[in-house]
Coordinates of C-alpha atoms in Angstrom, one line a residue:
X1 CA 0.0 0.0 0.0
X2 CA 1.4 3.5 -0.9
X3 CA 2.2 5.9 1.9
X4 CA -1.0 7.8 2.8
X5 CA -1.0 11.4 4.0
X6 CA -3.4 12.0 6.8
X7 CA -4.2 14.9 9.2
X8 CA -2.6 14.3 12.6
X9 CA -5.6 15.7 14.4
X10 CA -7.8 12.8 12.9
X11 CA -5.6 9.9 14.1
X12 CA -8.1 9.1 16.9
X13 CA -10.5 7.9 14.1
X14 CA -8.5 4.7 14.0
X15 CA -9.3 3.9 17.7
X16 CA -12.4 1.9 18.4
X17 CA -15.4 3.9 19.6
X18 CA -19.2 3.8 19.1
X19 CA -19.3 7.5 18.1
X20 CA -16.7 9.5 16.3
X21 CA -17.6 13.2 16.0
X22 CA -15.5 15.8 14.1
X23 CA -16.6 19.4 14.3
X24 CA -15.3 22.9 13.7
X25 CA -14.9 25.6 11.1
X26 CA -14.6 25.7 7.4
X27 CA -11.5 24.4 5.7
X28 CA -10.5 22.0 8.4
X29 CA -10.1 19.1 6.0
X30 CA -12.5 16.8 7.9
X31 CA -14.4 15.4 5.0
X32 CA -11.5 14.2 3.0
X33 CA -9.8 13.0 6.1
X34 CA -12.8 10.9 7.1
X35 CA -13.1 9.6 3.6
X36 CA -9.5 8.5 3.7
X37 CA -9.9 6.8 7.0
X38 CA -13.0 4.9 5.8
X39 CA -11.3 3.8 2.6
X40 CA -8.4 2.4 4.7
X41 CA -10.9 0.6 7.0
X42 CA -12.6 -0.9 3.9
X43 CA -9.3 -2.4 2.7
X44 CA -8.7 -3.9 6.1
X45 CA -12.4 -4.9 6.1
X46 CA -14.8 -6.4 5.3
X47 CA -17.0 -3.3 6.0
X48 CA -20.5 -2.2 5.0
X49 CA -20.3 1.6 5.1
X50 CA -23.3 3.8 4.7
X51 CA -22.5 7.4 3.7
X52 CA -25.5 9.4 4.8
X53 CA -26.6 13.0 4.6
X54 CA -29.7 14.8 6.0
X55 CA -31.1 15.1 2.4
X56 CA -30.0 13.0 -0.5
X57 CA -32.0 13.5 -3.6
X58 CA -29.3 12.1 -6.0
X59 CA -25.8 10.8 -5.9
X60 CA -24.6 14.2 -6.9
X61 CA -25.5 15.2 -3.3
X62 CA -23.6 12.3 -1.8
X63 CA -20.0 11.6 -0.8
X64 CA -19.6 9.3 -3.8
X65 CA -17.4 11.7 -5.8
X66 CA -15.3 12.6 -2.8
X67 CA -14.6 8.9 -2.1
X68 CA -13.7 8.4 -5.8
X69 CA -11.3 11.3 -5.7
X70 CA -9.6 10.2 -2.5
X71 CA -9.2 6.6 -3.7
X72 CA -7.5 8.0 -6.8
X73 CA -5.3 10.4 -4.8
X74 CA -4.3 7.6 -2.5
X75 CA -3.1 5.5 -5.5
X76 CA -5.6 2.7 -4.7
X77 CA -7.8 2.6 -7.8
X78 CA -6.9 -1.0 -8.6
X79 CA -8.2 -2.2 -5.2
X80 CA -11.8 -0.9 -5.9
X81 CA -14.7 -1.5 -8.2
X82 CA -16.3 1.9 -8.7
X83 CA -19.8 2.1 -10.3
X84 CA -22.3 4.8 -10.7
X85 CA -24.1 3.9 -7.5
X86 CA -21.6 2.2 -5.1
X87 CA -18.0 1.4 -4.5
X88 CA -16.7 -2.0 -3.6
X89 CA -13.3 -3.3 -2.4
X90 CA -12.3 -6.1 -4.7
X91 CA -10.4 -8.1 -2.2
X92 CA -13.0 -8.4 0.6
X93 CA -16.3 -7.0 -0.8
X94 CA -16.4 -4.1 1.5
X95 CA -19.0 -1.7 0.1
X96 CA -19.9 2.0 0.3
X97 CA -23.6 2.9 -0.1
X98 CA -25.4 6.2 0.0
X99 CA -28.6 7.2 1.8
X100 CA -30.6 10.2 2.9
X101 CA -32.0 10.6 6.4
X102 CA -34.8 13.2 6.4
X103 CA -36.2 12.1 3.1
X104 CA -35.8 8.4 3.9
X105 CA -36.8 8.0 7.6
X106 CA -38.9 4.9 7.0
X107 CA -36.0 3.5 5.0
X108 CA -33.4 3.9 7.8
X109 CA -34.1 0.3 8.9
X110 CA -32.2 -0.7 5.7
X111 CA -29.1 0.5 7.5
X112 CA -29.2 -2.6 9.7
X113 CA -26.1 -4.6 9.1
X114 CA -23.9 -1.6 8.6
X115 CA -20.5 -1.7 10.3
X116 CA -20.0 2.1 9.9
X117 CA -22.3 5.0 9.1
X118 CA -20.8 8.4 8.2
X119 CA -23.3 11.3 8.5
X120 CA -21.7 14.1 6.5
X121 CA -22.6 17.8 7.1
X122 CA -24.7 16.6 10.1
X123 CA -25.6 19.9 11.6
X124 CA -29.2 19.9 10.6
X125 CA -30.1 16.3 11.3
X126 CA -33.3 16.2 13.3
X127 CA -34.0 14.4 16.6
X128 CA -36.4 11.8 15.1
X129 CA -33.8 10.9 12.5
X130 CA -31.1 10.3 15.1
X131 CA -33.6 8.3 17.3
X132 CA -34.5 6.1 14.3
X133 CA -30.9 5.7 13.1
X134 CA -29.0 5.0 16.3
X135 CA -30.8 1.9 17.5
X136 CA -30.8 0.5 13.9
X137 CA -27.0 0.4 13.8
X138 CA -26.7 -2.6 16.1
X139 CA -24.0 -4.9 14.6
X140 CA -21.3 -5.7 17.1
X141 CA -18.5 -3.1 16.9
X142 CA -20.5 -0.9 14.6
X143 CA -19.7 2.8 14.6
X144 CA -21.5 6.1 13.8
X145 CA -19.3 8.9 12.4
X146 CA -20.3 12.4 11.8
X147 CA -18.9 15.7 10.8
X148 CA -20.4 19.2 11.2
X149 CA -19.8 22.9 11.1
X150 CA -21.8 24.2 14.1
X151 CA -24.2 27.1 13.9
X152 CA -26.5 27.3 16.9
X153 CA -25.7 25.7 20.3
X154 CA -29.4 24.6 20.4
X155 CA -29.1 22.5 17.2
X156 CA -30.0 18.9 17.9
X157 CA -26.8 17.4 16.5
X158 CA -24.6 19.9 18.4
X159 CA -26.4 19.3 21.7
X160 CA -26.5 15.5 21.3
X161 CA -22.9 15.0 20.2
X162 CA -20.8 18.0 21.2
X163 CA -22.3 19.7 24.2
X164 CA -23.4 16.4 25.8
X165 CA -21.5 13.6 23.9
X166 CA -22.6 10.1 24.6
X167 CA -20.5 7.5 26.3
X168 CA -17.9 5.8 24.2
X169 CA -17.5 8.8 22.0
X170 CA -14.4 10.4 20.4
X171 CA -15.0 14.1 19.9
X172 CA -12.5 16.0 17.7
X173 CA -12.5 19.8 17.3
X174 CA -10.7 21.1 14.2
X175 CA -10.2 24.3 12.4
X176 CA -8.3 25.5 9.3
X177 CA -5.1 25.6 11.4
X178 CA -5.3 21.8 11.8
X179 CA -5.3 21.3 8.0
X180 CA -1.7 21.2 6.7
X181 CA -3.0 21.4 3.2
X182 CA -5.2 24.4 3.7
X183 CA -5.3 26.2 0.3
X184 CA -4.1 29.8 -0.2
X185 CA -7.4 30.8 -1.8
X186 CA -9.3 30.0 1.4
X187 CA -6.7 31.8 3.5
X188 CA -7.5 35.0 1.6
X189 CA -11.2 34.4 2.3
X190 CA -10.6 33.7 6.0
X191 CA -8.6 36.9 6.5
X192 CA -11.2 39.0 4.6
X193 CA -14.0 37.7 6.9
X194 CA -11.9 38.2 10.0
X195 CA -11.3 41.8 9.1
X196 CA -14.9 42.5 8.2
X197 CA -17.1 40.5 10.6
X198 CA -15.5 38.9 13.7
X199 CA -18.7 37.2 14.9
X200 CA -19.3 35.6 11.5
X201 CA -15.6 34.7 11.3
X202 CA -15.7 32.8 14.6
X203 CA -18.6 30.7 13.4
X204 CA -17.4 30.1 9.9
X205 CA -13.7 29.5 10.4
X206 CA -13.2 28.7 14.1
X207 CA -16.3 26.5 14.6
X208 CA -17.9 28.6 17.4
X209 CA -21.7 28.6 17.7
X210 CA -23.3 31.8 16.5
X211 CA -24.2 34.4 19.1

């Protein structure tokens, strides 16, 4: 396997835990870091990984393209079968599938058997979605991963997983400063917002809840 670059701040993702929560501001590199971690788990597999979002109307809204890009960037294309609707590891049949939560609440029971669920951009996920999803992910050793950029400290996901994290949870706070590959174009945007609106800056780039 080629040498894989990975953010140091996300190393705890490789430790076992029921919940793995990554939150913070824009540009932190969490999405592609999580994608890389799940790709590595799928090679070590077998894994059944559900990549979920609050709304998923088409694969264009999913993490499918990001996973494809990261598999290619990691030099691991030969190890995977990539179709228009799923990704499968050739050596052990690990599979990545894509689901919506809010527009598929009755279908969340299809998540049973998943070894890992990644809820991307999880800030707006509602209480009833979590209360349906969590008990459905019941396979021994199964994990629920999520990433979010906080907005209000009353948002359901923020309260449930950041303010009052459950037992057996790894909670990682990140910002642009933790991303060693933070691009120059975003650095210009970050400085511009910092100079013009500090309250917005603290929410957008530092991951503070909005006052």
